[in-house]
XYZ file of C-alpha atoms in Angstrom:
775
model
C -0.164 -21.417 -159.052
C -0.469 -23.202 -162.129
C -3.747 -21.139 -162.709
C -1.816 -17.905 -162.232
C 0.775 -19.067 -164.883
C -1.637 -20.032 -167.410
C -3.453 -16.556 -166.896
C -0.095 -14.577 -167.531
C 0.494 -16.760 -170.590
C -2.913 -16.011 -171.914
C -2.417 -12.470 -171.239
C 0.797 -12.087 -173.058
C -0.693 -13.992 -176.206
C -3.775 -11.590 -176.232
C -1.638 -8.469 -175.912
C 0.575 -9.606 -178.782
C -2.385 -10.496 -180.759
C -3.703 -7.163 -180.167
C -0.372 -5.389 -181.262
C -0.010 -7.717 -184.581
C -1.674 -6.309 -187.633
C -4.314 -8.375 -189.261
C -3.243 -10.446 -192.067
C -5.733 -10.736 -195.033
C -5.841 -12.673 -198.289
C -7.114 -10.300 -201.085
C -8.031 -12.514 -204.176
C -7.892 -10.700 -207.518
C -8.742 -11.758 -211.061
C -7.802 -8.575 -213.367
C -5.822 -5.704 -213.497
C -8.454 -3.301 -211.993
C -9.067 -5.316 -208.873
C -5.189 -5.980 -208.441
C -4.538 -2.119 -208.632
C -7.201 -1.516 -205.949
C -5.899 -4.306 -203.591
C -2.482 -2.729 -204.002
C -3.596 0.775 -203.031
C -5.523 -0.950 -199.936
C -2.797 -3.141 -198.829
C -1.377 -2.971 -195.266
C 1.737 -4.712 -193.492
C 1.001 -8.573 -193.430
C -1.499 -8.709 -196.658
C -1.320 -11.156 -199.099
C -2.600 -10.064 -202.468
C -3.275 -13.440 -204.523
C -3.785 -13.498 -208.281
C -6.122 -15.880 -209.519
C -4.749 -18.515 -211.839
C -4.831 -17.664 -215.509
C -3.158 -15.265 -218.078
C -3.047 -11.519 -217.516
C -2.254 -9.755 -220.766
C -0.885 -6.285 -221.205
C -0.781 -5.946 -217.441
C 1.720 -3.038 -215.943
C 1.731 -3.515 -212.228
C 3.232 -0.775 -209.947
C 3.541 -2.300 -206.659
C 3.681 0.287 -204.074
C 3.236 -0.431 -200.381
C 4.844 -0.166 -197.084
C 5.381 -3.558 -195.442
C 7.432 -4.322 -192.260
C 10.248 -6.604 -191.806
C 8.023 -9.208 -189.886
C 4.971 -8.292 -191.811
C 5.503 -7.712 -195.523
C 3.085 -6.968 -198.319
C 2.900 -10.134 -200.733
C 1.743 -10.450 -204.062
C 1.691 -14.017 -205.225
C 0.333 -16.532 -207.868
C -2.681 -18.635 -206.337
C -0.700 -21.458 -207.483
C 3.000 -20.852 -208.176
C 3.577 -21.212 -212.050
C -0.187 -21.011 -212.844
C -0.240 -17.230 -213.450
C 1.145 -16.137 -216.761
C 2.129 -12.544 -217.460
C 1.958 -12.022 -221.155
C 1.838 -9.275 -223.804
C 3.324 -5.808 -223.232
C 3.790 -6.104 -219.347
C 5.897 -5.125 -216.560
C 6.203 -5.325 -212.661
C 7.642 -2.251 -210.676
C 8.300 -1.890 -207.145
C 7.994 1.111 -204.691
C 8.151 1.188 -200.995
C 9.509 -1.350 -198.421
C 9.327 -5.032 -197.597
C 7.453 -6.146 -200.776
C 7.388 -9.648 -202.003
C 6.394 -11.059 -205.244
C 6.474 -14.672 -205.955
C 5.160 -17.519 -208.289
C 4.666 -15.384 -211.643
C 5.738 -16.559 -215.088
C 6.542 -13.896 -217.623
C 6.261 -15.321 -221.473
C 4.795 -14.720 -224.635
C 5.494 -10.903 -224.651
C 7.854 -8.155 -223.769
C 8.113 -4.910 -221.519
C 7.276 -1.769 -222.913
C 9.379 -0.283 -220.382
C 13.168 -0.414 -219.845
C 12.698 -3.230 -217.811
C 10.442 -6.487 -217.134
C 11.014 -6.197 -213.643
C 12.236 -2.762 -211.963
C 12.942 -2.111 -208.313
C 12.000 1.392 -209.017
C 8.656 2.929 -210.367
C 9.807 6.370 -211.525
C 12.607 8.954 -210.717
C 10.435 11.098 -208.755
C 12.006 11.803 -205.311
C 9.398 10.025 -203.183
C 10.249 7.049 -200.696
C 7.197 4.899 -202.514
C 9.036 5.500 -205.957
C 11.977 3.117 -205.250
C 12.284 -0.066 -203.573
C 14.188 -1.114 -200.421
C 14.068 -4.742 -198.692
C 11.858 -5.907 -201.488
C 12.008 -9.619 -202.999
C 11.330 -11.373 -206.263
C 11.373 -15.098 -205.787
C 10.008 -18.359 -207.287
C 9.246 -16.655 -210.731
C 10.156 -17.691 -214.199
C 11.119 -15.011 -216.993
C 11.514 -16.800 -220.578
C 12.045 -15.491 -223.866
C 10.266 -12.059 -222.850
C 12.110 -10.202 -225.893
C 11.545 -6.835 -227.324
C 10.509 -7.261 -230.973
C 14.077 -5.665 -232.539
C 17.176 -6.919 -231.479
C 18.872 -3.465 -230.999
C 16.028 -2.124 -228.668
C 17.581 -2.587 -225.441
C 15.971 -3.559 -221.982
C 16.523 -5.289 -218.749
C 14.932 -8.410 -217.489
C 15.557 -7.308 -213.884
C 16.877 -3.847 -212.483
C 18.034 -3.283 -209.252
C 17.626 0.139 -207.704
C 17.524 1.135 -203.979
C 18.935 -1.257 -201.248
C 18.746 -4.526 -199.884
C 16.719 -5.941 -202.503
C 16.648 -9.667 -203.798
C 16.150 -11.778 -206.675
C 16.009 -15.296 -205.543
C 15.065 -19.022 -206.530
C 13.885 -18.026 -210.061
C 14.373 -19.133 -213.600
C 15.548 -16.641 -216.473
C 16.503 -17.666 -219.946
C 16.290 -16.739 -223.562
C 17.056 -12.882 -223.689
C 18.101 -12.331 -227.457
C 17.828 -8.424 -227.571
C 20.389 -5.730 -226.566
C 21.083 -5.207 -222.694
C 22.113 -7.462 -219.794
C 19.605 -9.933 -218.493
C 19.958 -8.396 -214.920
C 21.515 -5.104 -213.996
C 22.229 -3.509 -210.500
C 21.878 0.441 -211.184
C 23.925 2.103 -208.672
C 23.397 5.933 -209.771
C 22.216 8.233 -207.141
C 23.127 7.970 -203.143
C 20.019 6.153 -202.559
C 21.344 2.872 -204.522
C 25.142 2.903 -203.259
C 26.038 0.439 -200.356
C 22.923 -1.322 -201.660
C 23.711 -5.090 -200.242
C 21.613 -6.567 -202.946
C 21.387 -10.309 -203.180
C 21.239 -12.429 -206.306
C 21.066 -15.788 -205.124
C 19.705 -19.518 -205.670
C 18.532 -18.769 -209.224
C 18.959 -20.767 -212.523
C 20.107 -18.542 -215.366
C 19.326 -20.994 -218.212
C 20.493 -20.435 -221.724
C 21.155 -17.134 -223.122
C 21.970 -17.373 -226.836
C 24.989 -15.658 -228.420
C 23.872 -12.131 -229.131
C 26.389 -11.344 -232.154
C 27.772 -8.065 -230.417
C 28.373 -6.557 -227.292
C 25.813 -5.767 -224.319
C 24.702 -9.440 -223.891
C 25.743 -10.196 -220.324
C 23.696 -12.109 -217.915
C 24.602 -9.888 -215.066
C 26.018 -6.362 -215.007
C 26.841 -4.662 -211.581
C 26.997 -0.938 -212.382
C 28.323 0.789 -215.216
C 31.452 2.380 -216.207
C 30.538 6.009 -214.734
C 29.541 4.628 -211.497
C 32.304 2.278 -211.017
C 34.001 3.776 -208.458
C 30.991 3.736 -206.140
C 30.529 0.768 -203.375
C 27.802 -1.601 -204.055
C 28.436 -4.605 -201.863
C 26.136 -6.930 -204.132
C 26.033 -10.593 -203.046
C 25.727 -13.015 -206.118
C 25.955 -16.595 -204.725
C 24.587 -20.302 -205.309
C 23.205 -19.400 -208.868
C 23.603 -22.011 -212.209
C 24.553 -20.209 -215.012
C 23.803 -22.742 -217.870
C 25.020 -22.104 -221.348
C 24.920 -18.434 -220.687
C 26.390 -17.441 -224.219
C 25.365 -13.954 -224.909
C 28.823 -12.271 -224.861
C 32.409 -12.669 -223.614
C 31.352 -11.238 -220.159
C 28.706 -13.546 -218.357
C 28.891 -11.176 -215.174
C 30.492 -7.810 -215.567
C 31.253 -6.381 -212.138
C 31.409 -2.563 -212.478
C 31.280 -1.384 -208.774
C 33.344 -2.019 -205.637
C 32.936 -4.809 -202.848
C 31.014 -7.089 -204.600
C 31.000 -10.886 -203.576
C 30.676 -13.935 -205.945
C 30.322 -17.234 -204.011
C 29.610 -20.594 -204.729
C 28.035 -20.173 -208.294
C 28.525 -22.801 -211.018
C 29.468 -21.778 -214.670
C 28.303 -24.709 -216.803
C 29.201 -24.740 -220.401
C 29.018 -21.087 -220.602
C 30.702 -19.258 -223.377
C 32.285 -16.267 -221.190
C 33.672 -15.397 -217.888
C 33.189 -13.644 -214.761
C 34.691 -10.395 -215.242
C 35.938 -7.730 -212.945
C 35.405 -5.116 -215.900
C 35.587 -1.945 -213.752
C 35.565 -1.098 -210.063
C 37.801 -2.762 -207.187
C 37.739 -5.286 -204.410
C 35.817 -8.056 -205.640
C 35.801 -11.368 -203.517
C 35.463 -14.347 -206.134
C 35.384 -17.370 -203.756
C 34.521 -21.002 -204.332
C 32.918 -20.968 -207.638
C 32.724 -23.988 -210.505
C 33.859 -23.173 -213.805
C 32.923 -26.171 -215.880
C 33.652 -26.920 -219.512
C 33.815 -29.777 -221.913
C 37.426 -29.944 -222.895
C 36.662 -28.976 -226.353
C 34.884 -25.645 -226.802
C 37.465 -22.852 -226.526
C 34.694 -20.192 -225.899
C 34.017 -21.540 -222.261
C 35.995 -18.984 -219.954
C 36.627 -18.689 -216.437
C 37.800 -15.387 -214.514
C 38.945 -12.173 -216.192
C 40.722 -9.434 -213.969
C 40.899 -5.742 -214.342
C 41.203 -3.137 -211.611
C 42.531 -3.462 -208.078
C 42.301 -5.430 -204.809
C 40.331 -8.538 -206.013
C 40.827 -11.888 -204.352
C 40.402 -14.983 -206.201
C 40.267 -18.038 -203.968
C 38.934 -21.469 -203.529
C 37.668 -21.845 -207.340
C 37.647 -24.739 -209.182
C 38.280 -24.941 -213.105
C 37.666 -27.882 -215.175
C 38.013 -28.788 -218.877
C 38.382 -25.281 -219.964
C 40.047 -24.704 -223.513
C 39.654 -20.988 -223.827
C 42.422 -18.603 -224.332
C 43.094 -15.086 -224.153
C 39.934 -13.145 -223.001
C 38.350 -16.620 -222.167
C 41.185 -18.173 -220.401
C 40.559 -19.924 -217.016
C 42.324 -16.867 -215.618
C 42.907 -13.957 -217.714
C 44.829 -10.839 -216.191
C 44.640 -8.157 -218.564
C 47.015 -5.149 -219.333
C 45.455 -1.568 -218.653
C 45.628 1.612 -220.235
C 47.951 4.243 -218.581
C 45.687 6.917 -216.991
C 42.752 4.961 -218.211
C 39.239 6.731 -218.330
C 36.531 5.059 -216.535
C 34.929 3.299 -219.388
C 38.230 1.581 -220.632
C 40.765 -0.726 -218.986
C 42.653 0.151 -215.760
C 45.869 -1.548 -214.592
C 45.734 -4.661 -212.477
C 47.124 -4.124 -209.008
C 47.116 -5.913 -205.531
C 45.372 -8.832 -206.416
C 45.392 -12.406 -205.018
C 44.901 -15.578 -206.574
C 45.109 -18.446 -204.119
C 44.098 -22.004 -203.411
C 42.522 -22.641 -206.640
C 42.371 -25.936 -208.591
C 42.744 -26.291 -212.449
C 42.183 -29.637 -213.982
C 42.798 -30.245 -217.488
C 42.654 -26.721 -218.578
C 44.502 -24.979 -221.562
C 46.623 -21.967 -220.713
C 45.373 -21.802 -217.267
C 47.057 -18.590 -216.406
C 47.507 -15.809 -218.981
C 48.831 -12.159 -218.288
C 49.181 -9.134 -220.279
C 45.640 -10.265 -221.851
C 44.234 -7.732 -224.308
C 47.850 -5.860 -224.916
C 47.637 -4.109 -228.442
C 50.798 -2.317 -228.589
C 51.318 -3.776 -232.012
C 48.259 -1.691 -233.552
C 49.541 1.670 -232.081
C 49.686 3.064 -235.789
C 45.989 2.445 -236.278
C 44.529 3.293 -232.525
C 44.606 6.374 -230.698
C 47.081 6.446 -227.841
C 44.154 6.271 -225.264
C 43.423 2.925 -226.436
C 47.034 1.345 -226.074
C 46.672 -1.241 -223.278
C 50.450 -1.180 -222.053
C 50.098 -1.221 -218.227
C 51.178 -4.759 -216.785
C 49.848 -6.329 -213.678
C 51.618 -5.266 -210.523
C 51.754 -6.325 -206.857
C 49.826 -9.339 -207.751
C 50.443 -12.718 -205.922
C 49.475 -16.123 -207.362
C 50.202 -18.809 -204.531
C 48.772 -22.193 -203.032
C 47.258 -23.180 -206.354
C 47.184 -26.642 -207.983
C 47.051 -27.516 -211.704
C 46.873 -30.965 -213.061
C 46.974 -31.771 -216.628
C 46.584 -35.186 -218.266
C 48.606 -33.769 -221.319
C 51.455 -31.616 -220.392
C 51.613 -27.706 -221.521
C 54.709 -25.918 -222.744
C 53.619 -22.659 -221.024
C 51.485 -22.692 -217.817
C 51.805 -19.007 -217.520
C 51.124 -17.505 -220.869
C 52.753 -14.147 -221.076
C 51.168 -11.940 -223.831
C 53.196 -9.167 -222.061
C 55.855 -9.649 -219.361
C 54.336 -10.757 -215.962
C 57.181 -9.193 -214.091
C 54.732 -7.643 -211.598
C 53.436 -11.021 -210.543
C 54.642 -13.012 -207.862
C 54.298 -16.958 -207.834
C 54.546 -18.830 -204.487
C 53.970 -22.542 -203.599
C 52.103 -23.320 -206.435
C 52.082 -27.208 -207.432
C 51.528 -28.859 -210.957
C 51.406 -32.080 -212.610
C 52.480 -31.566 -216.027
C 53.299 -35.025 -217.222
C 57.103 -34.279 -217.334
C 56.742 -31.333 -219.898
C 59.119 -28.623 -219.267
C 57.863 -24.944 -218.265
C 58.902 -21.689 -216.913
C 58.773 -22.173 -213.079
C 59.260 -18.494 -212.342
C 61.884 -18.662 -209.797
C 60.421 -21.835 -208.251
C 57.107 -20.540 -207.751
C 55.579 -23.125 -209.712
C 56.844 -26.762 -208.627
C 56.311 -30.040 -210.547
C 54.829 -33.085 -208.571
C 53.607 -36.370 -209.364
C 49.838 -36.142 -208.707
C 46.890 -38.462 -209.082
C 43.082 -37.336 -209.529
C 40.714 -38.595 -207.043
C 37.205 -38.464 -208.563
C 34.719 -36.834 -206.361
C 31.712 -36.657 -208.859
C 31.205 -35.975 -212.343
C 33.514 -32.881 -213.525
C 34.967 -32.630 -210.019
C 38.411 -34.310 -209.329
C 40.717 -33.600 -206.332
C 44.468 -33.687 -207.299
C 46.442 -35.519 -204.457
C 49.958 -36.800 -203.828
C 51.649 -33.351 -202.579
C 54.438 -34.194 -200.189
C 53.471 -33.777 -196.571
C 56.509 -31.628 -196.023
C 55.365 -29.129 -199.117
C 54.019 -25.792 -197.109
C 51.340 -23.585 -198.265
C 52.443 -19.845 -198.715
C 51.337 -17.560 -195.732
C 50.785 -14.252 -197.410
C 49.372 -11.347 -196.004
C 45.651 -11.788 -194.866
C 45.891 -15.334 -196.135
C 44.465 -16.362 -192.672
C 41.067 -15.027 -193.945
C 40.557 -17.626 -196.255
C 38.981 -19.751 -193.372
C 37.443 -22.257 -195.451
C 37.921 -24.348 -198.761
C 35.584 -24.773 -201.781
C 33.270 -27.387 -199.713
C 33.100 -25.242 -196.794
C 35.594 -27.305 -194.657
C 37.812 -25.289 -192.422
C 41.357 -24.467 -193.248
C 42.452 -24.080 -189.768
C 45.697 -25.949 -188.961
C 45.601 -27.192 -192.457
C 48.418 -26.900 -194.913
C 46.395 -28.153 -198.068
C 46.902 -26.556 -201.523
C 44.094 -25.806 -204.160
C 40.405 -25.449 -203.780
C 39.882 -28.535 -201.864
C 41.501 -29.832 -198.722
C 40.354 -33.401 -199.250
C 38.960 -33.345 -195.449
C 35.500 -34.411 -194.895
C 34.598 -34.472 -198.654
C 31.254 -34.859 -199.938
C 29.487 -34.652 -203.121
C 28.409 -31.162 -203.697
C 25.817 -32.288 -206.783
C 26.570 -28.897 -208.334
C 24.599 -29.986 -211.654
C 21.530 -30.972 -209.562
C 19.054 -28.505 -211.199
C 16.542 -28.812 -208.453
C 18.844 -26.889 -206.230
C 18.390 -23.676 -208.205
C 15.541 -21.832 -209.528
C 11.807 -22.345 -208.747
C 10.008 -25.032 -206.920
C 7.549 -25.502 -209.912
C 9.593 -24.939 -213.428
C 12.231 -27.309 -215.030
C 14.037 -26.670 -218.120
C 14.817 -30.200 -218.821
C 12.903 -31.470 -221.776
C 12.863 -35.184 -222.690
C 14.283 -36.082 -225.924
C 11.589 -37.449 -228.547
C 12.075 -39.089 -231.986
C 11.356 -37.020 -234.874
C 8.263 -37.336 -237.000
C 8.498 -37.714 -240.509
C 5.372 -35.952 -242.511
C 4.986 -37.035 -245.997
C 4.198 -34.276 -248.664
C 2.898 -35.224 -252.246
C 1.734 -31.855 -253.586
C 2.622 -28.303 -253.185
C -0.372 -27.209 -251.534
C 0.233 -29.150 -248.550
C 3.517 -28.150 -247.880
C 2.819 -25.245 -245.436
C -0.055 -27.268 -243.878
C 2.351 -29.941 -242.836
C 4.951 -27.592 -241.629
C 2.474 -25.951 -239.342
C 1.493 -29.462 -237.946
C 4.994 -30.501 -237.259
C 6.849 -30.170 -233.972
C 10.072 -29.139 -233.158
C 12.654 -31.471 -234.547
C 10.470 -33.149 -237.182
C 11.156 -33.700 -240.788
C 9.181 -32.683 -243.840
C 9.804 -35.540 -246.533
C 8.948 -34.422 -250.381
C 8.128 -37.261 -252.758
C 9.969 -37.153 -256.135
C 8.792 -34.376 -258.588
C 7.965 -30.626 -258.806
C 6.475 -28.409 -256.194
C 5.473 -25.271 -257.643
C 4.975 -22.511 -255.164
C 3.829 -18.789 -255.075
C 3.764 -17.734 -251.522
C 6.608 -17.838 -248.876
C 6.867 -21.070 -246.650
C 6.753 -19.779 -242.924
C 9.560 -21.305 -241.037
C 9.100 -20.461 -237.159
C 10.222 -23.677 -235.513
C 13.207 -26.213 -235.606
C 12.395 -28.321 -238.842
C 14.087 -30.303 -241.589
C 12.936 -30.347 -245.200
C 14.347 -33.023 -247.427
C 13.657 -35.310 -250.680
C 11.941 -38.512 -249.465
C 14.267 -40.666 -251.688
C 17.655 -40.249 -253.221
C 16.145 -38.172 -256.339
C 16.105 -34.595 -255.495
C 12.600 -33.013 -255.425
C 12.327 -29.868 -257.330
C 10.674 -26.688 -255.693
C 10.101 -23.912 -258.283
C 9.238 -20.464 -256.533
C 7.355 -17.774 -258.419
C 6.623 -15.329 -255.509
C 6.948 -11.876 -255.824
C 10.069 -9.868 -256.153
C 12.192 -9.585 -252.837
C 10.198 -12.272 -251.239
C 11.765 -15.251 -249.831
C 10.986 -19.013 -250.878
C 11.823 -19.692 -247.247
C 10.897 -16.970 -244.853
C 12.961 -17.568 -241.762
C 11.101 -16.019 -238.525
C 11.922 -15.884 -234.925
C 12.998 -19.284 -233.690
C 12.870 -20.636 -237.262
C 15.724 -23.131 -237.530
C 15.845 -24.676 -240.809
C 17.543 -27.880 -242.277
C 17.255 -28.309 -246.061
C 18.829 -31.539 -247.369
C 18.760 -32.947 -250.792
C 16.608 -30.533 -252.703
C 16.667 -28.642 -256.063
C 15.209 -24.896 -255.413
C 14.700 -22.635 -258.377
C 13.722 -18.908 -258.393
C 12.512 -16.476 -261.077
C 15.780 -14.144 -260.838
C 14.020 -11.467 -258.810
C 13.095 -13.398 -255.710
C 15.250 -15.022 -252.813
C 15.917 -18.482 -251.651
C 16.092 -17.673 -248.116
C 15.581 -14.462 -245.959
C 14.788 -13.321 -242.458
C 11.945 -10.848 -241.494
C 12.849 -7.239 -242.315
C 11.949 -6.495 -238.785
C 10.821 -7.743 -235.506
C 13.210 -10.582 -235.370
C 12.810 -11.014 -231.762
C 14.592 -14.407 -231.673
C 17.209 -16.222 -233.768
C 16.820 -18.018 -236.763
C 19.344 -20.664 -238.225
C 19.965 -22.296 -241.664
C 21.842 -25.391 -242.732
C 21.749 -26.456 -246.487
C 23.280 -29.516 -247.635
C 23.477 -31.834 -250.953
C 21.343 -29.193 -252.637
C 21.105 -27.186 -255.744
C 20.119 -23.574 -255.625
C 19.759 -21.466 -258.785
C 17.979 -18.485 -260.523
C 17.506 -16.246 -257.270
C 18.191 -12.790 -256.803
C 19.631 -13.657 -253.250
C 20.402 -17.146 -251.881
C 20.373 -15.672 -248.407
C 19.084 -12.167 -247.282
C 19.671 -11.330 -243.491
C 17.995 -8.172 -242.483
C 19.300 -5.916 -239.962
C 18.719 -6.994 -236.479
C 18.465 -10.548 -237.485
C 20.930 -13.125 -235.989
C 21.692 -16.578 -236.429
C 23.994 -18.615 -234.469
C 24.832 -20.850 -237.539
C 24.598 -20.551 -241.074
C 25.875 -23.676 -243.138
C 26.298 -24.692 -246.765
C 27.589 -28.251 -247.323
C 27.912 -30.065 -250.691
C 25.753 -27.447 -252.292
C 25.748 -25.943 -255.719
C 24.886 -22.325 -256.024
C 24.512 -21.060 -259.622
C 23.050 -18.184 -261.685
C 22.189 -16.009 -259.020
C 22.354 -12.181 -258.866
C 23.763 -12.131 -255.146
C 24.873 -14.795 -252.884
C 25.036 -14.996 -249.143
C 24.549 -11.649 -247.488
C 25.043 -11.058 -243.892
C 25.996 -7.392 -243.864
C 23.361 -4.972 -242.859
C 24.740 -4.418 -239.257
C 26.600 -1.216 -240.324
C 26.173 0.870 -237.247
C 29.872 -0.157 -236.198
C 28.688 -1.094 -233.018
C 30.384 -4.484 -232.781
C 27.108 -6.149 -233.998
C 26.890 -8.815 -236.853
C 24.202 -10.931 -238.339
C 25.702 -14.558 -237.752
C 28.169 -16.082 -235.068
C 29.345 -19.148 -237.632
C 29.172 -18.912 -241.232
C 30.457 -22.559 -242.788
C 31.154 -23.042 -246.439
C 32.092 -26.692 -247.322
C 32.532 -28.402 -250.520
C 30.236 -26.020 -252.243
C 30.393 -25.020 -255.967
C 29.599 -21.123 -256.767
C 28.931 -20.425 -260.368
C 28.052 -17.192 -261.868
C 27.035 -15.419 -258.713
C 27.386 -11.698 -259.681
C 27.735 -9.856 -256.268
C 27.577 -10.454 -252.584
C 29.110 -13.861 -253.035
C 29.765 -14.048 -249.500
C 29.364 -10.921 -247.740
C 29.775 -10.768 -243.802
C 30.360 -7.743 -241.997
C 31.125 -6.575 -238.350
C 32.089 -3.122 -237.806
C 33.412 -1.348 -234.683
C 36.495 -1.829 -232.506
C 35.107 -4.092 -229.776
C 36.616 -7.150 -227.875
C 33.312 -7.786 -226.078
C 32.244 -10.586 -228.567
C 33.749 -13.796 -230.299
C 33.923 -11.395 -233.358
C 32.477 -13.818 -235.948
C 33.437 -16.878 -237.667
C 33.902 -17.570 -241.613
C 35.089 -21.107 -242.596
C 35.440 -21.643 -246.387
C 36.835 -24.921 -247.325
C 37.053 -27.352 -250.155
C 34.788 -25.045 -252.406
C 35.138 -23.970 -256.099
C 34.241 -20.455 -257.094
C 33.729 -19.907 -260.976
C 32.994 -16.732 -262.725
C 31.983 -14.989 -259.746
C 32.046 -11.290 -258.556
C 31.488 -9.686 -261.943
C 29.353 -6.827 -260.443
C 30.979 -6.438 -257.173
C 31.748 -2.946 -256.855
C 34.767 -3.219 -254.509
C 36.334 -5.952 -256.539
C 36.506 -8.383 -253.668
C 35.044 -11.819 -254.128
C 34.740 -12.662 -250.227
C 33.949 -9.919 -248.047
C 34.332 -10.279 -244.431
C 35.309 -6.930 -243.337
C 35.986 -7.067 -239.140
C 35.184 -10.648 -238.851
C 37.779 -11.908 -236.143
C 38.278 -15.749 -236.859
C 38.471 -16.350 -240.856
C 39.713 -19.525 -242.137
C 39.898 -20.047 -246.166
C 41.646 -23.404 -246.831
C 41.731 -25.704 -249.913
C 39.433 -23.830 -252.491
C 39.718 -23.043 -256.039
C 38.993 -19.747 -257.739
C 38.615 -20.018 -261.230
C 38.032 -16.889 -263.902
C 36.514 -14.656 -261.068
C 36.835 -10.953 -262.441
C 37.920 -9.442 -258.961
C 41.047 -7.884 -257.778
C 41.051 -9.537 -254.473
C 39.585 -12.818 -253.556
C 39.862 -11.898 -249.979
C 41.530 -9.349 -247.617
C 42.507 -10.787 -244.453
C 43.070 -9.076 -241.109
C 46.477 -9.891 -239.918
C 45.986 -8.731 -236.422
C 43.151 -11.191 -235.821
C 42.787 -14.884 -236.396
C 42.568 -14.538 -240.295
C 44.243 -17.183 -242.268
C 44.327 -18.925 -245.722
C 45.984 -21.971 -246.991
C 46.384 -24.527 -250.034
C 44.082 -22.289 -252.251
C 44.285 -22.354 -256.125
C 43.927 -19.088 -258.243
C 43.329 -18.687 -262.038
C 42.505 -15.293 -263.132
C 40.912 -14.390 -259.813
C 43.293 -11.930 -258.167
C 44.926 -12.930 -255.139
C 44.482 -12.911 -251.196
C 45.892 -10.044 -249.345
C 46.732 -9.598 -245.793
C 45.967 -6.184 -244.147
C 47.978 -6.214 -240.855
C 46.145 -3.609 -238.769
C 42.361 -3.035 -240.240
C 41.334 0.483 -239.520
C 38.026 0.295 -237.300
C 35.585 2.676 -236.124
C 35.917 3.077 -232.262
C 32.521 2.190 -230.376
C 33.113 4.250 -227.272
């Protein structure tokens, strides 16, 4: 009997093997052999790229695998295959997998780095279905020009996946990841974006800097069903929208937003499920946001908000006003939204309604832009708010929240009175139970306090930690039962198996320079964070110093070293190149009236620069700082510095396309002395009616301006047209031949105080600045 059984088993195994495809590992080492391997591949094959650098390689991965036997393109060793130069990867076909590749030191010559579509031809092997990118890295793979738009991952087709990958450093225009839904072949796509680590995306300085965008305005009524889950978003600061949902039926679950300057936004489209996400701030930065709601039918449940100080667009919960009869690309009214079982700990203005209302600007905006449609049929229930410092307004009504129903919400507001909205927000004495860093559970709700049982609330079956809510009357995101530390900031839980963005801190090395001809050599030898120290004396330079790393240049002692630049007209002493972040301290620098002290490159600024000047003297230059179009610095700072006898001062005004772009996010002038600067004393420009960015920040404090602006054509000393946040405080203006020191934008956060004026015109406020519409 045993022999019969064994024989039958052997026969089954034999037949199974005969029917299974023969798997083959095809090893390749160059683009030609790779192309051949792809053409010859069959289900179950593994194409293995030999470890090394593949430059200017444009991969079109066509094939037809099966669910059980996909075709795989992989690195010989994950992370040891780098894709560089002008390169991309495109998919066409079914059941294809790519894993272990590292994209760096280059850019895509196409519209995407990784694209789930090869071309627009109507053929099954031109678009991807059931394909996957996993365990890969894309970092700093930027187009040379900031305005040249591309995507790093573009989805088409259906059932495709981006997983367990690390993506960071995008600086040029365009979302990092986009789901494109145009065409019947791409709707109802059920794509998955899961278990990834989205690392720092620097501030773009204008719109179109999202980390993920699902669809666009004109396909926003289409069903997508994209699933975005278990991702870490770390310092994703590109613009006000980290995730921009612009299609229907998308799910955002168990993602962590850590110190990211923006929000998860239902920008267009309807019926998003936002369930069990973490939004972690630091209790200080007002740019860290939460969830912003537009459109219909969204459910916001089981989310945890900690230390968020954002307001308006970046509030923990921002519910916008819409435009009546809005076109697809603007703002639809919020209707039929549920906000339930969320927890807010130490958040400013946790709930804001009527965000974006602009009725006061009706005289400078067309009727089609006026956001006057308030949220209706919206329920806010069973949430918990805990504040160590009480707030006067728990619900901030930018416009009336009369279409919102508040039910059975509990708050510990330290006894500070607030509007309880007909008893829908109840004060209780709560305590915080620490679960882990940044995660606290408010406890102490009376046992007889009942959760509100709204329509379909029974579908909220589990809490933030996955614990069942059955037969449970708890409020907030965490029931408090079967609690375990979720370790949300353990980076090993996200991204690849082989790459980490954790960099060990190192002490800066000081490189001593005693003669001018050694200065560039020492800069080249230095590492990021190092210091170049100039011995006392004079340094005569004819050529620009190339700054392409983070570095400080300063005098060795207390006496200022003097750097005299005799370079050609319109060339800079310090050439601020991509990734060049320069700190100058305690130096005297002098030009020849025709050259520049600091300037970006005229083109190909593929990454940001930065500049801090302190305790220094700057004189005899044509421009102190010249930032060219498509260059961007997160911060430009001048402190305790004198600027004298220069034709032009600080110019950050070349983004004149009126598309919302600008040249720096933060321009700070503190305790400086400007004397005889003839024009462009401070010129900082942002044009275009755009709410998708912070909008620029200008701070001018404790400074003296004397005999400046004599050649300024518009008779303004400080030009900051379109900059949203302006603060001019405690400055002295003497004998400046201008009509206006400044014209403030009254409708935005433009303020001035405690300034002194002598023969220098005045500061004027213009309530509604006329701006060019971008849309």
